[in-house]
Short mmCIF file of C-alpha atoms in Angstrom, two decimals:
data_model
loop_
_atom_site.label_atom_id
_atom_site.label_comp_id
_atom_site.label_asym_id
_atom_site.label_seq_id
_atom_site.Cartn_x
_atom_site.Cartn_y
_atom_site.Cartn_z
CA UNK P 22 -22.40 -10.71 -8.80
CA UNK P 23 -21.09 -8.82 -11.81
CA UNK P 24 -18.03 -10.48 -13.40
CA UNK P 25 -15.65 -7.56 -12.95
CA UNK P 26 -12.13 -7.27 -11.60
CA UNK P 27 -10.63 -5.45 -8.61
CA UNK P 28 -6.88 -5.04 -8.16
CA UNK P 29 -5.79 -4.69 -4.52
CA UNK P 30 -2.32 -3.25 -3.87
CA UNK P 31 -1.00 -3.62 -0.35
CA UNK P 32 1.71 -1.75 1.52
CA UNK P 33 5.34 -2.80 1.44
CA UNK P 34 7.70 0.16 1.46
CA UNK P 35 9.99 1.12 -1.40
CA UNK P 36 10.80 -2.51 -2.20
CA UNK P 37 7.19 -3.64 -2.11
CA UNK P 38 6.00 -0.83 -4.33
CA UNK P 39 8.67 -1.55 -6.93
CA UNK P 40 7.94 -5.29 -6.72
CA UNK P 41 4.27 -4.59 -7.47
CA UNK P 42 5.17 -2.62 -10.58
CA UNK P 43 7.44 -5.47 -11.66
CA UNK P 44 4.70 -8.07 -11.15
CA UNK P 45 2.16 -5.96 -13.05
CA UNK P 46 4.62 -5.50 -15.93
CA UNK P 47 5.40 -9.22 -15.96
CA UNK P 48 1.71 -10.12 -16.04
CA UNK P 49 1.18 -7.65 -18.89
CA UNK P 50 4.11 -9.10 -20.84
CA UNK P 51 2.47 -12.51 -20.49
CA UNK P 52 -0.86 -11.20 -21.77
CA UNK P 53 -2.71 -10.10 -18.61
CA UNK P 54 -2.63 -6.31 -18.50
CA UNK P 55 -4.13 -5.28 -15.18
CA UNK P 56 -3.66 -1.59 -16.00
CA UNK P 57 -6.44 -2.11 -18.54
CA UNK P 58 -8.38 -5.03 -17.05
CA UNK P 59 -8.94 -3.71 -13.52
CA UNK P 60 -12.35 -2.12 -12.99
CA UNK P 61 -11.29 -0.94 -9.51
CA UNK P 62 -7.86 -0.37 -7.99
CA UNK P 63 -7.47 -0.26 -4.19
CA UNK P 64 -4.22 1.21 -2.85
CA UNK P 65 -2.91 1.16 0.70
CA UNK P 66 0.29 2.77 1.99
CA UNK P 67 2.99 2.38 -0.69
CA UNK P 68 0.37 0.49 -2.68
CA UNK P 69 -1.47 3.78 -3.09
CA UNK P 70 1.51 5.07 -5.06
CA UNK P 71 1.34 1.95 -7.23
CA UNK P 72 -2.39 2.49 -7.69
CA UNK P 73 -1.89 6.04 -8.92
CA UNK P 74 0.78 4.84 -11.34
CA UNK P 75 -1.37 1.96 -12.60
CA UNK P 76 -4.23 4.38 -13.26
CA UNK P 77 -1.99 7.02 -14.89
CA UNK P 78 -2.43 5.77 -18.44
CA UNK P 79 1.23 4.82 -18.71
CA UNK P 80 1.65 1.25 -20.03
CA UNK P 81 2.94 -1.34 -17.58
CA UNK P 82 6.24 -1.59 -19.45
CA UNK P 83 6.69 2.16 -19.13
CA UNK P 84 6.03 2.04 -15.39
CA UNK P 85 8.66 -0.66 -15.01
CA UNK P 86 11.13 1.35 -17.08
CA UNK P 87 10.59 4.31 -14.76
CA UNK P 88 11.41 2.21 -11.71
CA UNK P 89 14.55 0.87 -13.36
CA UNK P 90 15.63 4.37 -14.34
CA UNK P 91 17.51 6.37 -11.72
CA UNK P 92 15.77 9.55 -12.91
CA UNK P 93 12.31 8.20 -13.75
CA UNK P 94 9.66 10.53 -12.33
CA UNK P 95 7.16 7.83 -11.35
CA UNK P 96 9.88 6.09 -9.38
CA UNK P 97 10.15 9.18 -7.20
CA UNK P 98 13.91 9.41 -7.30
CA UNK P 99 13.99 13.16 -7.96
CA UNK P 100 13.24 13.93 -4.32
CA UNK P 101 14.23 12.28 -1.08
CA UNK P 102 12.27 12.25 2.15
CA UNK P 103 13.77 14.20 5.05
CA UNK P 104 15.62 12.14 7.68
CA UNK P 105 13.38 9.99 9.89
CA UNK P 106 13.85 8.98 13.53
CA UNK P 107 15.62 5.66 14.16
CA UNK P 108 13.24 3.09 12.72
CA UNK P 109 14.06 0.50 15.39
CA UNK P 110 12.46 2.86 17.91
CA UNK P 111 9.39 3.28 15.71
CA UNK P 112 9.08 -0.49 15.21
CA UNK P 113 9.33 -1.10 18.94
CA UNK P 114 6.56 1.38 19.70
CA UNK P 115 4.32 0.00 16.97
CA UNK P 116 4.67 -3.53 18.27
CA UNK P 117 4.04 -2.42 21.84
CA UNK P 118 0.84 -0.72 20.71
CA UNK P 119 -0.23 -3.87 18.90
CA UNK P 120 0.50 -6.07 21.90
CA UNK P 121 -1.56 -3.84 24.21
CA UNK P 122 -4.51 -3.38 21.84
CA UNK P 123 -7.76 -5.10 22.78
CA UNK P 124 -9.42 -4.71 19.37
CA UNK P 125 -8.71 -3.51 15.85
CA UNK P 126 -10.41 -0.20 16.65
CA UNK P 127 -8.30 0.16 19.80
CA UNK P 128 -5.12 -0.42 17.79
CA UNK P 129 -6.09 2.20 15.18
CA UNK P 130 -6.90 4.79 17.85
CA UNK P 131 -3.63 4.12 19.68
CA UNK P 132 -1.65 4.36 16.44
CA UNK P 133 -3.39 7.62 15.62
CA UNK P 134 -2.51 8.97 19.07
CA UNK P 135 1.11 7.88 18.51
CA UNK P 136 1.15 9.74 15.21
CA UNK P 137 -0.28 12.92 16.69
CA UNK P 138 2.11 12.71 19.64
CA UNK P 139 5.05 12.32 17.25
CA UNK P 140 4.05 15.41 15.24
CA UNK P 141 5.76 17.64 17.81
CA UNK P 142 9.10 16.23 16.72
CA UNK P 143 8.68 17.35 13.12
CA UNK P 144 8.81 20.94 11.94
CA UNK P 145 6.14 22.29 9.58
CA UNK P 146 8.59 22.12 6.70
CA UNK P 147 8.78 18.32 6.99
CA UNK P 148 5.09 17.92 6.12
CA UNK P 149 5.62 20.04 3.03
CA UNK P 150 8.68 18.03 2.03
CA UNK P 151 6.76 14.76 2.40
CA UNK P 152 3.92 16.00 0.22
CA UNK P 153 6.37 17.22 -2.42
CA UNK P 154 8.13 13.85 -2.38
CA UNK P 155 4.84 12.02 -2.90
CA UNK P 156 3.87 14.41 -5.71
CA UNK P 157 7.18 13.68 -7.47
CA UNK P 158 6.36 9.98 -7.46
CA UNK P 159 3.05 10.36 -9.25
CA UNK P 160 2.89 10.58 -13.04
CA UNK P 161 -0.09 12.93 -12.74
CA UNK P 162 -1.59 14.94 -9.90
CA UNK P 163 -5.22 14.45 -10.92
CA UNK P 164 -7.50 11.60 -10.00
CA UNK P 165 -8.00 9.14 -12.86
CA UNK P 166 -11.36 8.80 -14.56
CA UNK P 167 -11.50 5.07 -13.85
CA UNK P 168 -12.37 3.91 -10.29
CA UNK P 169 -9.55 4.00 -7.76
CA UNK P 170 -9.61 4.32 -3.98
CA UNK P 171 -6.82 5.23 -1.58
CA UNK P 172 -6.97 4.07 2.04
CA UNK P 173 -5.93 6.04 5.12
CA UNK P 174 -6.91 6.20 8.80
CA UNK P 175 -8.25 9.21 10.71
CA UNK P 176 -5.58 9.88 13.36
CA UNK P 177 -8.10 11.47 15.75
CA UNK P 178 -10.69 8.70 15.74
CA UNK P 179 -9.01 5.65 14.21
CA UNK P 180 -11.78 5.44 11.65
CA UNK P 181 -11.29 4.24 8.09
CA UNK P 182 -10.82 6.99 5.51
CA UNK P 183 -11.41 6.06 1.87
CA UNK P 184 -10.51 8.68 -0.73
CA UNK P 185 -11.55 8.71 -4.38
CA UNK P 186 -12.12 11.29 -7.10
CA UNK P 187 -15.46 12.27 -5.50
CA UNK P 188 -14.06 12.72 -1.98
CA UNK P 189 -13.02 16.34 -2.50
CA UNK P 190 -9.41 15.47 -1.55
CA UNK P 191 -6.53 15.98 -3.98
CA UNK P 192 -4.86 12.79 -5.17
CA UNK P 193 -1.48 13.94 -3.84
CA UNK P 194 -2.99 14.56 -0.39
CA UNK P 195 -4.75 11.19 -0.43
CA UNK P 196 -1.54 9.30 -1.24
CA UNK P 197 0.45 11.37 1.28
CA UNK P 198 -2.10 10.49 3.96
CA UNK P 199 -2.08 6.80 3.02
CA UNK P 200 1.72 6.63 3.31
CA UNK P 201 2.09 8.62 6.57
CA UNK P 202 3.67 6.06 8.90
CA UNK P 203 3.19 7.14 12.54
CA UNK P 204 6.44 8.02 14.25
CA UNK P 205 8.46 7.89 11.05
CA UNK P 206 7.06 11.20 9.84
CA UNK P 207 4.25 13.65 10.52
CA UNK P 208 0.59 12.84 10.18
CA UNK P 209 -0.93 14.42 7.09
CA UNK P 210 -3.27 17.35 7.60
CA UNK P 211 -6.19 17.70 5.20
CA UNK P 212 -8.47 20.61 6.08
CA UNK P 213 -7.71 20.29 9.79
CA UNK P 214 -8.09 16.51 10.01
CA UNK P 215 -4.93 14.51 10.42
CA UNK P 216 -4.46 11.11 8.79
CA UNK P 217 -2.07 8.20 9.12
CA UNK P 218 -1.03 5.25 6.99
CA UNK P 219 -3.90 3.10 5.70
CA UNK P 220 -1.84 0.04 6.57
CA UNK P 221 -2.68 0.68 10.21
CA UNK P 222 -6.11 -0.79 9.45
CA UNK P 223 -4.90 -3.58 7.16
CA UNK P 224 -1.80 -4.05 5.06
CA UNK P 225 -4.03 -4.79 2.05
CA UNK P 226 -7.61 -3.73 2.90
CA UNK P 227 -8.79 -6.42 0.51
CA UNK P 228 -12.27 -6.29 2.03
CA UNK P 229 -12.82 -3.01 0.17
CA UNK P 230 -13.04 -5.08 -3.03
CA UNK P 231 -16.31 -6.58 -1.76
CA UNK P 232 -18.85 -6.97 -4.54
CA UNK P 233 -16.31 -7.62 -7.28
CA UNK P 234 -16.50 -10.99 -9.00
CA UNK P 235 -12.74 -11.31 -9.44
CA UNK P 236 -10.07 -9.96 -7.12
CA UNK P 237 -6.30 -9.96 -7.56
CA UNK P 238 -4.29 -9.05 -4.45
CA UNK P 239 -0.62 -8.08 -4.59
CA UNK P 240 0.70 -8.38 -1.03
CA UNK P 241 4.38 -7.45 -0.57
CA UNK P 242 4.20 -8.46 3.08
CA UNK P 243 2.75 -11.83 2.18
CA UNK P 244 -0.33 -11.49 4.36
CA UNK P 245 1.61 -11.94 7.61
CA UNK P 246 -0.44 -11.75 10.79
CA UNK P 247 1.13 -12.62 14.14
CA UNK P 248 4.41 -13.89 12.74
CA UNK P 249 7.16 -11.35 13.52
CA UNK P 250 8.82 -9.90 10.41
CA UNK P 251 12.47 -10.34 9.68
CA UNK P 252 14.82 -7.90 11.37
CA UNK P 253 14.66 -4.47 9.77
CA UNK P 254 11.22 -4.78 8.22
CA UNK P 255 8.74 -2.13 9.28
CA UNK P 256 5.58 -4.20 9.07
CA UNK P 257 5.31 -4.70 12.81
CA UNK P 258 1.60 -4.15 13.35
CA UNK P 259 -0.55 -6.86 14.85
CA UNK P 260 -2.79 -8.64 12.33
CA UNK P 261 -5.13 -10.66 14.49
CA UNK P 262 -7.33 -13.23 12.73
CA UNK P 263 -9.84 -12.76 15.54
CA UNK P 264 -10.22 -9.16 14.40
CA UNK P 265 -10.50 -10.01 10.72
CA UNK P 266 -7.72 -7.58 9.84
CA UNK P 267 -5.35 -10.18 8.40
CA UNK P 268 -5.34 -10.93 4.69
CA UNK P 269 -6.42 -14.57 5.06
CA UNK P 270 -9.58 -13.53 6.93
CA UNK P 271 -10.43 -10.87 4.35
CA UNK P 272 -9.89 -13.27 1.45
CA UNK P 273 -12.06 -15.88 3.18
CA UNK P 274 -14.94 -13.41 3.47
CA UNK P 275 -14.58 -12.32 -0.17
CA UNK P 276 -14.74 -15.93 -1.30
CA UNK P 277 -17.77 -16.60 0.88
CA UNK P 278 -19.43 -13.65 -0.86
CA UNK P 279 -18.77 -15.29 -4.22
CA UNK P 280 -15.59 -13.54 -5.36
CA UNK P 281 -12.84 -15.48 -7.08
CA UNK P 282 -9.63 -14.32 -5.42
CA UNK P 283 -5.98 -14.78 -6.31
CA UNK P 284 -3.24 -13.54 -3.99
CA UNK P 285 0.30 -12.92 -5.22
CA UNK P 286 3.01 -12.71 -2.57
CA UNK P 287 6.78 -12.46 -3.13
CA UNK P 288 8.42 -15.73 -4.12
CA UNK P 289 11.85 -16.74 -2.87
CA UNK P 290 13.72 -14.71 -5.50
CA UNK P 291 11.59 -11.64 -4.86
CA UNK P 292 12.06 -11.90 -1.09
CA UNK P 293 15.80 -12.09 -1.57
CA UNK P 294 15.74 -9.03 -3.86
CA UNK P 295 13.56 -7.04 -1.45
CA UNK P 296 16.00 -7.63 1.41
CA UNK P 297 15.33 -7.11 5.10
CA UNK P 298 14.76 -3.34 4.96
CA UNK P 299 11.95 -2.77 2.49
CA UNK P 300 12.08 0.98 3.12
CA UNK P 301 15.55 1.21 1.58
CA UNK P 302 15.31 2.85 -1.89
CA UNK P 303 18.28 0.76 -2.99
CA UNK P 304 15.98 -2.27 -3.04
CA UNK P 305 13.72 -0.82 -5.73
CA UNK P 306 15.57 -1.96 -8.84
CA UNK P 307 16.27 -5.55 -7.75
CA UNK P 308 12.74 -5.88 -6.36
CA UNK P 309 11.20 -4.64 -9.61
CA UNK P 310 13.29 -7.04 -11.69
CA UNK P 311 12.40 -9.98 -9.46
CA UNK P 312 8.74 -8.97 -9.52
CA UNK P 313 8.80 -8.82 -13.31
CA UNK P 314 10.15 -12.37 -13.52
CA UNK P 315 7.61 -13.55 -10.97
CA UNK P 316 4.73 -11.82 -12.75
CA UNK P 317 5.45 -13.71 -15.96
CA UNK P 318 5.36 -16.97 -14.00
CA UNK P 319 2.13 -16.06 -12.21
CA UNK P 320 0.23 -15.11 -15.37
CA UNK P 321 -1.17 -18.57 -16.08
CA UNK P 322 -2.57 -18.95 -12.57
CA UNK P 323 -4.04 -15.46 -12.39
CA UNK P 324 -5.49 -15.46 -15.91
CA UNK P 325 -7.91 -18.28 -15.03
CA UNK P 326 -9.92 -15.89 -12.84
#
């Protein structure tokens, strides 16, 4: 196995995305610059936004400064998403789908059907607003030269969709698809095929780093599987170890294949900063600051990879 490095960025809402930038900046401050060291970056859900920022060419310190700035373009504060339905209703439906699912594929298909069903409640202008909001969060609209993949799920079939610079899909569309949470907004249409959030398959999709000698996973949700999240958190999907969709199972397989894997999850200070509603934009600044402090602490452990 070639001794190269993959950086896996999981979903986690506004708070999780800002926390990831903070961790990456803290690691860089301590001498481990993943914006330069990573040979592959894998982004899922809000982690796809982080991935695009990490691959933008902007130094880690600059990315952190953008999050901490109320007007920083990469932080995406110049546009706001249109109002969403009550999230408690969305959470309840997601958890019901997970409880009824008989397999990972069954869950993905049911979530796709939920997304397509929900589309009728959103006007065509909402899809355009969502795409514009995503575009405002990205430092550049073009795919980077260095390897990066963005994960989504085909809403019609439940199949994995992996986008990269050779996929023929614009970066903005790929990230919009990866962040399209069923029920909370419309599915994302790319040439007649509708896509939903890549986190429906796995919050991290760490298995896509297969073949890389070293893997660093930043998991805002902490790799939770069947444990219910705290009230207000939107990560309500079932992560069944029997299906291999939970982070622990994916890390186990990577290690069995010979990869050296380090997983960073929010510490106590970061969890407190992220709050109970990780979709709340107000959590971004405190989450980024806590992530920065945590990243500096984690550098010694991660640098031994």
